[in-house]
Tab-separated table of C-alpha atoms and ligand atoms in Angstrom:
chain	number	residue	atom	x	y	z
A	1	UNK	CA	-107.047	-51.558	-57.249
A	2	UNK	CA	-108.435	-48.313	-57.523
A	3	UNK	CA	-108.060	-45.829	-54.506
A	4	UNK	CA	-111.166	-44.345	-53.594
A	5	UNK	CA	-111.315	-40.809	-53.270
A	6	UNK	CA	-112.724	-40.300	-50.155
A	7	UNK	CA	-113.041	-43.395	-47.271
A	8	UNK	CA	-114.408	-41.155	-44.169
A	9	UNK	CA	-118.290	-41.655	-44.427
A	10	UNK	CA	-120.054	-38.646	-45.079
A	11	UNK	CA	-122.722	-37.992	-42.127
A	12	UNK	CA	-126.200	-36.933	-42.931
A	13	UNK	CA	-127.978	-34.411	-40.522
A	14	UNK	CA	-131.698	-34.460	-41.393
A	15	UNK	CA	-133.300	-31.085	-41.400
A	16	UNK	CA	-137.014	-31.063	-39.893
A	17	UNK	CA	-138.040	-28.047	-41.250
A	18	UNK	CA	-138.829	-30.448	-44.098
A	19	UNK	CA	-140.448	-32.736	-42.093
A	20	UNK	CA	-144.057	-33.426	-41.091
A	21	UNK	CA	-144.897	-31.693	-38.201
A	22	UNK	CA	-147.682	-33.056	-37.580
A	23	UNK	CA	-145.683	-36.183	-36.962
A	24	UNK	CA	-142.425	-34.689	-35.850
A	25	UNK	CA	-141.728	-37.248	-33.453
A	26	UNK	CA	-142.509	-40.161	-35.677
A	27	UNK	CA	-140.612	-38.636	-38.316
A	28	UNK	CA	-137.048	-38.253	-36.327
A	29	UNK	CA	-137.545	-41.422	-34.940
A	30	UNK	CA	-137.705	-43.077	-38.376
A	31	UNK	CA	-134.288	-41.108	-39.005
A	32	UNK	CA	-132.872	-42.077	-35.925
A	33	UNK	CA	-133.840	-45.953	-36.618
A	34	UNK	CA	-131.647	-45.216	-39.923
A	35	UNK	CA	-128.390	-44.513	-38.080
A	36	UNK	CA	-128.719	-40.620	-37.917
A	37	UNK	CA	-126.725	-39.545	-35.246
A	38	UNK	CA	-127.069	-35.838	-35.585
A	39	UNK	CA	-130.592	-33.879	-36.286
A	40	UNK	CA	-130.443	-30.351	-38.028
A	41	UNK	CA	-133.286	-27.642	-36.907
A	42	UNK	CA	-133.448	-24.633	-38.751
A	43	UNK	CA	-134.132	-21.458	-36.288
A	44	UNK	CA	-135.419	-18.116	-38.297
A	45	UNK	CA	-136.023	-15.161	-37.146
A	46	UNK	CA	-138.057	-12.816	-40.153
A	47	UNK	CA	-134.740	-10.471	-39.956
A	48	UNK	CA	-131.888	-12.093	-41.093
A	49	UNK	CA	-134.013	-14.479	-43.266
A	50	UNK	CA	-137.139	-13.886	-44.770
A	51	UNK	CA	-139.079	-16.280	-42.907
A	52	UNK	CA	-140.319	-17.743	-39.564
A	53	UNK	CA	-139.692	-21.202	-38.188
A	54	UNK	CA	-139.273	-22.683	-35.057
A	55	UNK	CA	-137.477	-22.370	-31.514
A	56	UNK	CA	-136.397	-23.728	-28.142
A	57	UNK	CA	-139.902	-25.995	-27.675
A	58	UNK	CA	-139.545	-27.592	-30.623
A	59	UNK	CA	-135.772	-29.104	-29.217
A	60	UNK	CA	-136.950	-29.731	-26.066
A	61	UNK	CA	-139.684	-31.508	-27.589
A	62	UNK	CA	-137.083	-33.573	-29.831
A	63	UNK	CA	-134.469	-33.682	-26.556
A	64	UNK	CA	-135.293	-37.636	-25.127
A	65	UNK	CA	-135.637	-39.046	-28.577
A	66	UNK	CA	-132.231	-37.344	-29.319
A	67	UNK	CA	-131.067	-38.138	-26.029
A	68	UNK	CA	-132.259	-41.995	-26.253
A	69	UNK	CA	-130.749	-42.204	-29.297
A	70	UNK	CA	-127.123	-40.890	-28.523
A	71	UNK	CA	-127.490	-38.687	-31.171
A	72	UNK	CA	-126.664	-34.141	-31.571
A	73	UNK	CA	-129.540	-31.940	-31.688
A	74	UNK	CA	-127.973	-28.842	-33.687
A	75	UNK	CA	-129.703	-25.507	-33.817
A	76	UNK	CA	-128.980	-23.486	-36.858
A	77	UNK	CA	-129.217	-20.221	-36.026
A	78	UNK	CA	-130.527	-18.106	-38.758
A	79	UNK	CA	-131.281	-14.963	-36.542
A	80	UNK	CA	-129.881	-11.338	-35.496
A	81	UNK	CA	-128.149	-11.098	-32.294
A	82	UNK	CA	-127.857	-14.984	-31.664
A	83	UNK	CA	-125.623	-14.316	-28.528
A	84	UNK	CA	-128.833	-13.971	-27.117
A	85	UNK	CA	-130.449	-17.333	-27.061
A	86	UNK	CA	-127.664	-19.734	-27.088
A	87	UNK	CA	-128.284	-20.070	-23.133
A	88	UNK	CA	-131.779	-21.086	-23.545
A	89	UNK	CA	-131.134	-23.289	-26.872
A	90	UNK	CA	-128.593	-25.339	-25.197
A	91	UNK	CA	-131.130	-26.006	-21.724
A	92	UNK	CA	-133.576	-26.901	-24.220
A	93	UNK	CA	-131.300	-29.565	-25.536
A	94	UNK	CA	-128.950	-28.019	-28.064
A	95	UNK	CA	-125.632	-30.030	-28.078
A	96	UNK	CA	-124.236	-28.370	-31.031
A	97	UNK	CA	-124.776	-24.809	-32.209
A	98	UNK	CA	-124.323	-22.910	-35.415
A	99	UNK	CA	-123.770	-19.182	-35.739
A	100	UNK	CA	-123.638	-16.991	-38.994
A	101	UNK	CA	-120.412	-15.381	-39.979
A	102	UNK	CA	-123.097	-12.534	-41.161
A	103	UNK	CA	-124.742	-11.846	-37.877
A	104	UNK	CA	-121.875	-11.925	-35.579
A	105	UNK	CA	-119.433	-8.636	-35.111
A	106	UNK	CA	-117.937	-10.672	-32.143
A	107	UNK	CA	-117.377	-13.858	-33.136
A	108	UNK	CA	-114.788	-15.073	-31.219
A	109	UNK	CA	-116.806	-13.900	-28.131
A	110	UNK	CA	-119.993	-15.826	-29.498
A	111	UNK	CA	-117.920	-19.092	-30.495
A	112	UNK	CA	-116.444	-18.925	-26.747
A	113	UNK	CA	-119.635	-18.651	-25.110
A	114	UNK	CA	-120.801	-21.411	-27.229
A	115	UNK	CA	-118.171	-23.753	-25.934
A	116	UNK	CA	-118.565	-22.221	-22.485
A	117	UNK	CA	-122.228	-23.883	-22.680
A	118	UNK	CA	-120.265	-27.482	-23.366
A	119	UNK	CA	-121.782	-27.802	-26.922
A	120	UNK	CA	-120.074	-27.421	-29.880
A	121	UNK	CA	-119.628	-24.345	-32.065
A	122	UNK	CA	-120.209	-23.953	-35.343
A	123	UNK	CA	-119.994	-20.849	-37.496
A	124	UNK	CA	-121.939	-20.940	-41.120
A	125	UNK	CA	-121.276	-18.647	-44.232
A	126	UNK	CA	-123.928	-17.566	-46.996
A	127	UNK	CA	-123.455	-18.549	-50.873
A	128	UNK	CA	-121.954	-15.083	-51.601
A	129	UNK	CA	-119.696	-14.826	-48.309
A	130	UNK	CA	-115.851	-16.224	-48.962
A	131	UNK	CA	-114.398	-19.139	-47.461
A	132	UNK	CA	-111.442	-16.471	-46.090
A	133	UNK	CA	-114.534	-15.165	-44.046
A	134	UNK	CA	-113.969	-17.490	-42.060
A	135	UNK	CA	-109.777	-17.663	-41.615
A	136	UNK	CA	-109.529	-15.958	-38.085
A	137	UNK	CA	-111.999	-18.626	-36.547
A	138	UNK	CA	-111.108	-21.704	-37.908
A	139	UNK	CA	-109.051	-23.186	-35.142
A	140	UNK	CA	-112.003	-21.994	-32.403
A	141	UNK	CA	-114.916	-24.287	-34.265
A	142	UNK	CA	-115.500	-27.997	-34.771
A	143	UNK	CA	-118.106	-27.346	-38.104
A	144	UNK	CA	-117.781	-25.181	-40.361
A	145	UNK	CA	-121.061	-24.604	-42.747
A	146	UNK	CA	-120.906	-24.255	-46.170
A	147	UNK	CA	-124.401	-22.491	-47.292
A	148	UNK	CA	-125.302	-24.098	-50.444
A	149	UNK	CA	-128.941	-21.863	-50.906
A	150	UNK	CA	-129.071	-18.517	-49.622
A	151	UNK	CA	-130.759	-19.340	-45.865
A	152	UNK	CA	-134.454	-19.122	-45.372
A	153	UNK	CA	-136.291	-21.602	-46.979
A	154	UNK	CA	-136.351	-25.622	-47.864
A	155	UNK	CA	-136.057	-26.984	-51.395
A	156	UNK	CA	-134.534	-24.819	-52.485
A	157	UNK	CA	-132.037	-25.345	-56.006
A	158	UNK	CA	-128.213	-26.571	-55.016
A	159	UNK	CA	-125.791	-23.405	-55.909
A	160	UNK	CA	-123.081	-25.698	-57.621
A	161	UNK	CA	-120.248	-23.563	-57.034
A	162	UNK	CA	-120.527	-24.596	-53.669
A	163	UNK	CA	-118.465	-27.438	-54.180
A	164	UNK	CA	-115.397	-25.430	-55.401
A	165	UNK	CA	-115.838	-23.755	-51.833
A	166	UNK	CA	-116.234	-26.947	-50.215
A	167	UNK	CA	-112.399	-27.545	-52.130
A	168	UNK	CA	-110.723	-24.581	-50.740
A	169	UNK	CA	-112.148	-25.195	-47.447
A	170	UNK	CA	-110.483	-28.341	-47.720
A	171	UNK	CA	-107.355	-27.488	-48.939
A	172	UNK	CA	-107.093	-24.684	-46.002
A	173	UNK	CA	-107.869	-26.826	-43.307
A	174	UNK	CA	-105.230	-29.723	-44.255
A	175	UNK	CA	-102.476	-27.009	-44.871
A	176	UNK	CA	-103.342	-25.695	-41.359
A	177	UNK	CA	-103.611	-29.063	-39.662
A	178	UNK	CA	-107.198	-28.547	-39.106
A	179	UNK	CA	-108.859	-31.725	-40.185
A	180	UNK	CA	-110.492	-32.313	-36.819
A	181	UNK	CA	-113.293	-29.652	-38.156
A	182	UNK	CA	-116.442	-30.986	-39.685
A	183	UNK	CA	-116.564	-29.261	-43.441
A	184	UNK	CA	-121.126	-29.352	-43.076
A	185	UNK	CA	-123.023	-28.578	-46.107
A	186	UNK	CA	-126.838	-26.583	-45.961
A	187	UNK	CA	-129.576	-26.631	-48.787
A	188	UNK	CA	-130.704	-28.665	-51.795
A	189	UNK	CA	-128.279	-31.617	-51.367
A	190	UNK	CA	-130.091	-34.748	-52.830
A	191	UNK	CA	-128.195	-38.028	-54.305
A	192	UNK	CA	-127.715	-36.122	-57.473
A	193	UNK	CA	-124.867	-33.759	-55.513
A	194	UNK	CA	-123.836	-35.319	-52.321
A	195	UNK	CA	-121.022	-37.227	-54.229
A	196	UNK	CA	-118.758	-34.667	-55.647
A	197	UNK	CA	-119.645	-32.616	-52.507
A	198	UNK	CA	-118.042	-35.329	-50.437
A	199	UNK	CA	-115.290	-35.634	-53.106
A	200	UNK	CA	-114.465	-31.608	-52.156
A	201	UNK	CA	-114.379	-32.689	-48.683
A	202	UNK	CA	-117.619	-32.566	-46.770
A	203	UNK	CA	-117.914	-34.484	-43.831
A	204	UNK	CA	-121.533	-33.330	-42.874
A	205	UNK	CA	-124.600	-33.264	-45.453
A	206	UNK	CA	-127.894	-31.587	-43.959
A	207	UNK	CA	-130.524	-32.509	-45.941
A	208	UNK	CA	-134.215	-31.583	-45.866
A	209	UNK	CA	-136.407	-32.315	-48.817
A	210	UNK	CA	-134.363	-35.256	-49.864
A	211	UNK	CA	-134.573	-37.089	-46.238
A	212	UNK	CA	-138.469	-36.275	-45.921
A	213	UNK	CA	-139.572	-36.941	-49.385
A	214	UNK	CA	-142.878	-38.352	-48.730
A	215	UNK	CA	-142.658	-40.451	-51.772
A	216	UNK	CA	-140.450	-43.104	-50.011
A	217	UNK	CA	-139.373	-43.916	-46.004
A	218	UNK	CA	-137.482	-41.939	-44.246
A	219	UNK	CA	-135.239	-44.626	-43.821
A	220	UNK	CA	-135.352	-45.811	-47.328
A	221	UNK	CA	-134.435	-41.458	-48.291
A	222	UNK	CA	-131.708	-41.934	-45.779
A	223	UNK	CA	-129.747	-44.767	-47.081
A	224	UNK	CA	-130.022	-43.265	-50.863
A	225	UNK	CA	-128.292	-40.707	-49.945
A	226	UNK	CA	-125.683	-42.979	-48.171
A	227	UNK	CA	-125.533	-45.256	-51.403
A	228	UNK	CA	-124.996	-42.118	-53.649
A	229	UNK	CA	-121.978	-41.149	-51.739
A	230	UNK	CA	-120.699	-44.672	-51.559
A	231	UNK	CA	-121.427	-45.481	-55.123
A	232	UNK	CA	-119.289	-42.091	-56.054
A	233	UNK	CA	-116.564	-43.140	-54.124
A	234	UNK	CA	-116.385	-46.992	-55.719
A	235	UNK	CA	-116.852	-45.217	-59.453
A	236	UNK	CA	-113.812	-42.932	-59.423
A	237	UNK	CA	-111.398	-43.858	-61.499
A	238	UNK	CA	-107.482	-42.637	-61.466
A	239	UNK	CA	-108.537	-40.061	-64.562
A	240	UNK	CA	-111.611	-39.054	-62.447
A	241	UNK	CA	-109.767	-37.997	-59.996
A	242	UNK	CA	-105.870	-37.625	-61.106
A	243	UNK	CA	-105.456	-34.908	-58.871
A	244	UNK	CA	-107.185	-35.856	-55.628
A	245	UNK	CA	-108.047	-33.140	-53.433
A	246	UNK	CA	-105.985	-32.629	-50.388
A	247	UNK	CA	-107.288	-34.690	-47.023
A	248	UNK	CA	-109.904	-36.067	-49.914
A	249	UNK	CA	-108.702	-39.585	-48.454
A	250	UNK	CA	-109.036	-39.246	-45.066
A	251	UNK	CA	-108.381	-42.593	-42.736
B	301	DX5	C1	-132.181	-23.334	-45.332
B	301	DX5	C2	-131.966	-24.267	-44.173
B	301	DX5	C3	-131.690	-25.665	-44.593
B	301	DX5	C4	-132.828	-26.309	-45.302
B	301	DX5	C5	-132.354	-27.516	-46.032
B	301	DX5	O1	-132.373	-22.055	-44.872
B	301	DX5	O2	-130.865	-23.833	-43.402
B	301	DX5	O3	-131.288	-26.450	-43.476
B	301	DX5	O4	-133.867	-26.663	-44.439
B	301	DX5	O5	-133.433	-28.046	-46.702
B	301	DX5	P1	-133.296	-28.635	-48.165
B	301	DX5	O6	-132.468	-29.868	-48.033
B	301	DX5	O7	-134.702	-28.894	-48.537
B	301	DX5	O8	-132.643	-27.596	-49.028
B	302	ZN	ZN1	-129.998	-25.276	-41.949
């Protein structure tokens, strides 16, 4: 029998900003019906991104479906200075937390206060930052997110050398006993890329324009995602992957 590369299921973490917002609510509900367990909402700020989107309303708005559902409301927080919001993101209903490498001088101090506030931290890196960017933190976070677009916008094109990154993140985590820390992936992951990203060693696939592709359900978007993980994992043969990644087979 052939081992698979990778048994741990990959999670998927819809992104509303590709939703419609005129049904929001209708929209994360269908995800949540799917099995989604963890909903992604992109914060911008017009400073450290080029564009506006949404804020603390908008996840108090989502909090009882979220709630009902058992599932995370993350906030990723594309803005200067996001030491000062985390208080009033996590009373709106922010259980989990992301912080960019880029914005934060302090980050130890920001990651602390983040678990302070009982939710957990994550810290994010752009395309062009290094995975050794984030070394120092590694054993303070429980997700660490891989940009795969430079932040600021939806559908925007996959930068494949992302999954290299996604590699090395692996690799340093199992040589420093970290596995406990979700490896999360951001931008322009569709069924086309989510395989060999979870062959790297992502554990966490936000996904925007591929979960709210009007064409089909959300459900339906959901689960082809799923499928195109699974149907990478059954497909890999010994020569496909003759030198597995490290923690690529995780229990
Ligand atoms: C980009 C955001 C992403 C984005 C993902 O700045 O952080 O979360 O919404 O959307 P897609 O999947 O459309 O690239
Ligand atoms: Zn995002």
């Amino acid at each position: 029998m052939i081992a698979p590369v990778s048994t741990r299921p990959v999670e998927i973490a819809p992104s509303i900003l590709a939703a419609d917002f005129l049904r929001l609510g209708a929209q994360v509900s269908d995800a949540l019906d799917a099995g989604v367990r963890r909903i992604h909402v992109d914060v911008m700020d017009g400073h450290f991104v080029p564009n506006l989107s949404m804020g603390p309303l908008v996840v108090s708005a989502l909090r009882p479906l979220a709630e009902h559902a058992g599932a995370i409301l993350e906030v990723h927080l594309m803005i200067a200075e996001p030491d000062r919001y985390l208080d009033t993101f996590r009373h709106a209903g922010a259980t989990a937390m992301t912080v960019h490498v880029e914005t934060c001088p302090h980050l130890h101090r920001t990651v602390g206060a983040i678990r302070g506030l009982a939710a957990q931290p994550g810290v994010a890196i752009n395309p062009a930052t290094p995975v050794a960017a984030l070394d120092e933190i590694l054993p303070d976070i429980d997700v660490a997110l891989v940009m795969s677009v430079d932040p600021g916008f939806g559908g925007q094109a996959f930068i494949p050398a992302t999954i290299r990154k996604v590699a090395r993140l692996r690799t340093e985590l199992v040589r420093r006993d970290l596995e406990h820390v979700e490896i999360e992936v951001d931008g322009g992951v569709e069924p086309e890329n989510i395989g060999a990203l979870a062959d790297a060693g992502m554990t966490i696939a936000v996904a925007g324009t591929s979960v709210f592709d009007p064409r089909a359900p959300v459900g339906q978007n959901v689960r082809a995602l799923r499928a195109a993980c699974a149907a990478r994992v059954v497909s890999s043969s010994p020569s496909a992957s003759a030198t597995p990644l490290p923690g690529s087979s995780r229990p």
